[in-house]
Every structure is written in structure tokens, then in C-alpha cells.
GROMACS .gro file of C-alpha atoms in nm:
model
  249
    1GLU     CA    1   2.396   6.508   4.323
    2LEU     CA    2   2.132   6.313   4.141
    3VAL     CA    3   2.178   5.942   4.108
    4GLU     CA    4   1.984   5.748   3.847
    5LEU     CA    5   1.866   5.427   3.996
    6PRO     CA    6   1.785   5.134   3.767
    7LEU     CA    7   1.427   5.026   3.750
    8HIS     CA    8   1.343   4.730   3.965
    9ARG     CA    9   1.297   4.418   3.755
   10SER     CA   10   0.938   4.379   3.868
   11GLU     CA   11   0.861   4.726   3.725
   12GLU     CA   12   0.985   4.630   3.379
   13VAL     CA   13   0.765   4.323   3.338
   14PRO     CA   14   0.426   4.499   3.314
   15THR     CA   15   0.560   4.728   3.040
   16LEU     CA   16   0.684   4.431   2.844
   17ASN     CA   17   0.359   4.246   2.904
   18VAL     CA   18   0.154   4.540   2.778
   19ALA     CA   19   0.370   4.565   2.467
   20ASP     CA   20   0.342   4.192   2.408
   21GLU     CA   21  -0.034   4.199   2.454
   22TRP     CA   22  -0.067   4.494   2.217
   23ALA     CA   23   0.144   4.320   1.954
   24ALA     CA   24  -0.055   3.998   1.991
   25SER     CA   25  -0.385   4.185   1.969
   26THR     CA   26  -0.269   4.374   1.660
   27PHE     CA   27  -0.159   4.050   1.495
   28GLN     CA   28  -0.490   3.880   1.578
   29ASP     CA   29  -0.689   4.175   1.439
   30ALA     CA   30  -0.487   4.172   1.117
   31ALA     CA   31  -0.526   3.794   1.085
   32ALA     CA   32  -0.903   3.824   1.139
   33ARG     CA   33  -0.930   4.097   0.874
   34LEU     CA   34  -0.730   3.887   0.628
   35ALA     CA   35  -0.946   3.581   0.698
   36ALA     CA   36  -1.261   3.789   0.649
   37GLN     CA   37  -1.130   3.924   0.317
   38ARG     CA   38  -1.054   3.572   0.195
   39LEU     CA   39  -1.399   3.449   0.295
   40GLY     CA   40  -1.560   3.747   0.126
   41ALA     CA   41  -1.367   3.676  -0.194
   42ALA     CA   42  -1.466   3.308  -0.190
   43HIS     CA   43  -1.828   3.334  -0.074
   44GLY     CA   44  -1.924   3.699  -0.120
   45PHE     CA   45  -2.151   3.872  -0.368
   46GLY     CA   46  -1.959   3.726  -0.660
   47ASP     CA   47  -2.145   3.408  -0.573
   48VAL     CA   48  -2.478   3.579  -0.647
   49VAL     CA   49  -2.589   3.601  -1.010
   50HIS     CA   50  -2.680   3.963  -1.075
   51ARG     CA   51  -2.633   4.040  -1.444
   52SER     CA   52  -2.986   4.184  -1.464
   53HIS     CA   53  -3.055   4.541  -1.353
   54PRO     CA   54  -3.313   4.447  -1.084
   55MET     CA   55  -3.078   4.196  -0.921
   56ALA     CA   56  -2.779   4.429  -0.955
   57GLU     CA   57  -2.974   4.685  -0.753
   58VAL     CA   58  -3.043   4.428  -0.481
   59VAL     CA   59  -2.674   4.334  -0.459
   60ALA     CA   60  -2.570   4.701  -0.454
   61MET     CA   61  -2.798   4.762  -0.157
   62ALA     CA   62  -2.675   4.443   0.012
   63ARG     CA   63  -2.315   4.567  -0.021
   64LYS     CA   64  -2.409   4.892   0.153
   65VAL     CA   65  -2.570   4.720   0.451
   66ALA     CA   66  -2.328   4.427   0.484
   67SER     CA   67  -2.098   4.617   0.720
   68ALA     CA   68  -2.388   4.729   0.940
   69ASP     CA   69  -2.482   4.506   1.230
   70SER     CA   70  -2.857   4.559   1.220
   71SER     CA   71  -3.117   4.291   1.164
   72LEU     CA   72  -3.215   4.223   0.807
   73LEU     CA   73  -3.527   4.090   0.634
   74ILE     CA   74  -3.505   3.930   0.288
   75LEU     CA   75  -3.828   3.894   0.090
   76GLY     CA   76  -3.889   3.685  -0.219
   77GLU     CA   77  -4.067   3.388  -0.368
   78THR     CA   78  -3.949   3.035  -0.302
   79GLY     CA   79  -3.636   2.953  -0.501
   80VAL     CA   80  -3.516   3.308  -0.580
   81GLY     CA   81  -3.196   3.265  -0.377
   82LYS     CA   82  -3.270   3.426  -0.041
   83GLU     CA   83  -3.029   3.205   0.152
   84ARG     CA   84  -2.750   3.251  -0.105
   85LEU     CA   85  -2.784   3.629  -0.075
   86ALA     CA   86  -2.789   3.607   0.306
   87ARG     CA   87  -2.480   3.387   0.311
   88SER     CA   88  -2.292   3.618   0.074
   89LEU     CA   89  -2.389   3.920   0.281
   90HIS     CA   90  -2.257   3.750   0.593
   91TYR     CA   91  -1.920   3.670   0.432
   92GLU     CA   92  -1.887   4.031   0.317
   93SER     CA   93  -1.946   4.158   0.672
   94ALA     CA   94  -1.722   4.209   0.975
   95ARG     CA   95  -1.867   3.883   1.112
   96ALA     CA   96  -1.732   3.677   0.822
   97THR     CA   97  -1.506   3.464   1.043
   98GLY     CA   98  -1.803   3.374   1.263
   99SER     CA   99  -2.055   3.099   1.186
  100PHE     CA  100  -2.342   3.138   0.942
  101VAL     CA  101  -2.618   2.919   1.089
  102PRO     CA  102  -2.923   2.855   0.868
  103VAL     CA  103  -3.251   2.746   1.027
  104ASN     CA  104  -3.571   2.667   0.839
  105CYS     CA  105  -3.848   2.765   1.079
  106GLY     CA  106  -4.108   2.586   0.867
  107ALA     CA  107  -3.925   2.253   0.852
  108ILE     CA  108  -3.879   2.194   1.227
  109PRO     CA  109  -4.178   2.055   1.422
  110GLU     CA  110  -4.327   2.320   1.651
  111GLY     CA  111  -4.263   2.107   1.959
  112LEU     CA  112  -3.889   2.101   1.886
  113LEU     CA  113  -3.839   2.451   1.751
  114GLU     CA  114  -3.789   2.622   2.088
  115SER     CA  115  -3.521   2.371   2.188
  116GLU     CA  116  -3.354   2.401   1.847
  117LEU     CA  117  -3.335   2.779   1.871
  118PHE     CA  118  -3.255   2.829   2.239
  119GLY     CA  119  -3.108   2.496   2.349
  120HIS     CA  120  -3.185   2.284   2.654
  121GLU     CA  121  -3.029   2.141   2.965
  122GLN     CA  122  -3.003   1.772   3.047
  123GLY     CA  123  -3.338   1.642   3.171
  124ALA     CA  124  -3.530   1.951   3.055
  125PHE     CA  125  -3.784   1.721   2.886
  126THR     CA  126  -3.828   1.356   2.799
  127GLY     CA  127  -3.544   1.253   2.572
  128ALA     CA  128  -3.309   1.534   2.674
  129VAL     CA  129  -3.031   1.299   2.778
  130ARG     CA  130  -2.765   1.568   2.759
  131ALA     CA  131  -2.737   1.947   2.746
  132ARG     CA  132  -2.739   2.099   2.399
  133ARG     CA  133  -2.661   2.444   2.266
  134GLY     CA  134  -2.930   2.609   2.057
  135HIS     CA  135  -2.875   2.777   1.722
  136PHE     CA  136  -2.839   3.117   1.885
  137GLU     CA  137  -2.542   3.001   2.090
  138VAL     CA  138  -2.389   2.823   1.790
  139ALA     CA  139  -2.415   3.146   1.590
  140HIS     CA  140  -2.245   3.355   1.863
  141ARG     CA  141  -2.034   3.628   1.696
  142GLY     CA  142  -2.175   3.522   1.361
  143ALA     CA  143  -2.513   3.531   1.189
  144LEU     CA  144  -2.834   3.333   1.236
  145TYR     CA  145  -3.040   3.294   0.920
  146LEU     CA  146  -3.406   3.233   1.000
  147ASP     CA  147  -3.571   3.111   0.683
  148GLU     CA  148  -3.951   3.106   0.656
  149ILE     CA  149  -3.978   3.339   0.955
  150GLY     CA  150  -4.349   3.378   0.878
  151GLU     CA  151  -4.401   3.019   0.993
  152LEU     CA  152  -4.280   3.095   1.347
  153PRO     CA  153  -4.559   3.035   1.603
  154LEU     CA  154  -4.678   3.340   1.797
  155HIS     CA  155  -4.543   3.224   2.133
  156LEU     CA  156  -4.196   3.180   1.983
  157GLN     CA  157  -4.222   3.520   1.818
  158VAL     CA  158  -4.239   3.660   2.172
  159GLU     CA  159  -3.925   3.468   2.269
  160LEU     CA  160  -3.740   3.584   1.957
  161LEU     CA  161  -3.837   3.944   2.028
  162ARG     CA  162  -3.698   3.912   2.382
  163VAL     CA  163  -3.366   3.782   2.248
  164LEU     CA  164  -3.343   4.072   2.002
  165GLU     CA  165  -3.405   4.319   2.283
  166ASP     CA  166  -3.192   4.164   2.560
  167ARG     CA  167  -2.925   3.981   2.359
  168GLN     CA  168  -2.968   3.686   2.592
  169VAL     CA  169  -3.103   3.334   2.553
  170GLN     CA  170  -3.216   3.094   2.820
  171ARG     CA  171  -3.197   2.723   2.755
  172LEU     CA  172  -3.498   2.510   2.839
  173GLY     CA  173  -3.455   2.386   3.195
  174SER     CA  174  -3.193   2.649   3.281
  175GLU     CA  175  -3.218   2.924   3.541
  176ARG     CA  176  -2.935   3.128   3.394
  177PRO     CA  177  -2.948   3.330   3.070
  178GLU     CA  178  -2.653   3.329   2.830
  179ARG     CA  179  -2.527   3.637   2.648
  180VAL     CA  180  -2.526   3.606   2.269
  181ASP     CA  181  -2.381   3.832   2.002
  182VAL     CA  182  -2.568   3.740   1.686
  183ARG     CA  183  -2.682   3.918   1.373
  184ILE     CA  184  -3.029   3.808   1.268
  185ILE     CA  185  -3.105   3.768   0.898
  186ALA     CA  186  -3.465   3.659   0.844
  187ALA     CA  187  -3.635   3.560   0.520
  188THR     CA  188  -3.983   3.477   0.402
  189ASN     CA  189  -4.196   3.429   0.092
  190ARG     CA  190  -4.498   3.568   0.276
  191ASP     CA  191  -4.633   3.922   0.285
  192LEU     CA  192  -4.543   3.992   0.648
  193GLU     CA  193  -4.725   4.325   0.655
  194ALA     CA  194  -5.044   4.140   0.563
  195GLU     CA  195  -4.963   3.881   0.830
  196VAL     CA  196  -4.927   4.162   1.084
  197ALA     CA  197  -5.263   4.308   0.978
  198ALA     CA  198  -5.420   3.963   1.019
  199ARG     CA  199  -5.259   3.932   1.367
  200ARG     CA  200  -5.065   3.623   1.264
  201PHE     CA  201  -4.732   3.800   1.303
  202ARG     CA  202  -4.633   4.043   1.576
  203ALA     CA  203  -4.591   4.403   1.461
  204ASP     CA  204  -4.314   4.474   1.713
  205LEU     CA  205  -4.113   4.175   1.591
  206PHE     CA  206  -4.168   4.273   1.228
  207TYR     CA  207  -4.024   4.620   1.286
  208ARG     CA  208  -3.732   4.471   1.479
  209LEU     CA  209  -3.647   4.240   1.190
  210ALA     CA  210  -3.715   4.481   0.905
  211VAL     CA  211  -3.454   4.740   1.002
  212VAL     CA  212  -3.324   4.679   0.650
  213THR     CA  213  -3.536   4.500   0.388
  214LEU     CA  214  -3.410   4.344   0.066
  215SER     CA  215  -3.662   4.219  -0.187
  216ILE     CA  216  -3.538   3.967  -0.447
  217PRO     CA  217  -3.735   3.978  -0.774
  218PRO     CA  218  -3.858   3.649  -0.925
  219LEU     CA  219  -3.666   3.501  -1.218
  220ARG     CA  220  -3.945   3.590  -1.463
  221ASP     CA  221  -3.861   3.956  -1.398
  222ARG     CA  222  -3.489   3.911  -1.465
  223PRO     CA  223  -3.445   3.674  -1.764
  224GLU     CA  224  -3.092   3.813  -1.822
  225ASP     CA  225  -2.979   3.607  -1.524
  226ILE     CA  226  -3.094   3.275  -1.671
  227PRO     CA  227  -2.782   3.193  -1.880
  228ASP     CA  228  -2.549   3.248  -1.581
  229LEU     CA  229  -2.774   3.039  -1.357
  230VAL     CA  230  -2.777   2.758  -1.613
  231ASP     CA  231  -2.396   2.767  -1.636
  232ARG     CA  232  -2.366   2.740  -1.258
  233TYR     CA  233  -2.613   2.452  -1.249
  234LEU     CA  234  -2.413   2.266  -1.514
  235VAL     CA  235  -2.093   2.315  -1.314
  236HIS     CA  236  -2.273   2.171  -1.011
  237VAL     CA  237  -2.403   1.873  -1.211
  238ARG     CA  238  -2.056   1.798  -1.351
  239ARG     CA  239  -1.906   1.808  -1.003
  240VAL     CA  240  -2.174   1.587  -0.845
  241LEU     CA  241  -2.204   1.331  -1.126
  242GLY     CA  242  -1.843   1.342  -1.233
  243LYS     CA  243  -1.953   1.358  -1.595
  244HIS     CA  244  -1.914   1.615  -1.869
  245VAL     CA  245  -2.241   1.786  -1.958
  246ASP     CA  246  -2.233   2.024  -2.255
  247GLY     CA  247  -2.560   2.203  -2.199
  248MET     CA  248  -2.934   2.190  -2.144
  249GLU     CA  249  -3.227   2.185  -2.384
   0.00000   0.00000   0.00000
């Protein structure tokens, strides 16, 4: 005669734990997707003026590559909106809930740039009174926007290439590398191919960054966008000054 024995209590707990963990993970995934959708709606490509055909083509391409996780290079003259496009692309991607960290490579003194990007430990150099995370660590699971990438000194281009290859950064003064999960979006107003030919920019780094390239046309080539840009500027002025402004002459 067969007798069914009840499961021992200790055997039931793992099953319940697995179910609980699965439910929690499913809930967290759904919450993350919802948060990403909300961020995309608030800060996505709707925030980029693209009434003109040339700019509409740029945004259409950006939509296609937003979900990819490859590095991206944005080209365009100063003031065309490279950072706005990069930010919108980030908030339309799977990394939307992660940080978008902008860094202007041309605005940071060369002596500080390495520490800013990769961080440092306490006592790594004079004035390093405490440990500090670099921009790569801050952007973990998000995106790092490197503006004016053409201004990056050659020795730091080598360091950036190593990070892209190994997905690790090492703080100044540290003996231990840190893993980072970061999407790199670089931008420049320079002709990087000409910079490579002149040996001012590393070819291997250029090809690592330019997996996808988006080129934003200057405003003179898309006059249809001017009215929308003026309207947005007026909204900004009203908000900052707290005054009603009817228009511009």
C-alpha cells in the first residue's frame, strides 16, 4: 500500500521563495519598463524640433538605433542641438531609467580630465582629500555623453579606447579596476576623419565610436524648423523671466 507523505516544511520554503523572487522580478521589470516609457514620453524625440525633412530623417534614424546598445557619434556645427538629440535618444532607449551624464571634453582642463572621467582615490594627487567616482562610474547602466570628443588629448584617447574594449575603469591611485556598463554617445563639430588623417585622433578609437553616426544639418539648411525653435525659446524666456512675451522681431 502506498502512503503519501506530506512534504517536509523545509522543502516547501525554496519553492515559495522561487515564486516570490520570480514575482518580485516580474514586478520590477514591469515597473522599469513603465518608468522608461514615461521618461521617453517626457524627454524623447518629441523634444527635438524636426519639422524639416533633413531633421526628420535624422530623428527617424535616431529612433531606429535608440534601442541598440552600440556606441554613437553625433556630428554637427556648434549650436545645432547635438546634446538635445543625444539626451532624447537616451530616454527612448532601454537605459532610460539610468543616468544621462554629459561631459564637455573641451571645457575641462587637461590636467583634471582624467580624474573627471575615471575618478580617483583619496591621496591620489595633491588636493585629492577624498575618493571620488568618475563620470564613467556615475553613468553606470546609463549613458555617458562626451561632447567635443575631438578635443580629447591623445593619451586619454588611449584610456577611453581601453574602457570601450574592457568595460572597466581604474581610478587614479587605485590598484583595482571597476566594471562599468555604459553606453557612449560622443559628439563633435570637427571633421574627425580629417583629424585621423592628421594623426590628431586615433583611428581605432574613431571606428569604435562611429559604430552609428548621426549628422545634424545646420539651421541654414532647415529653415522650416525656425518657427518651432522660436516658439520654444519664447516658452523658455517666459518661464525664466516670469513675464509674458508675445514674440520676437
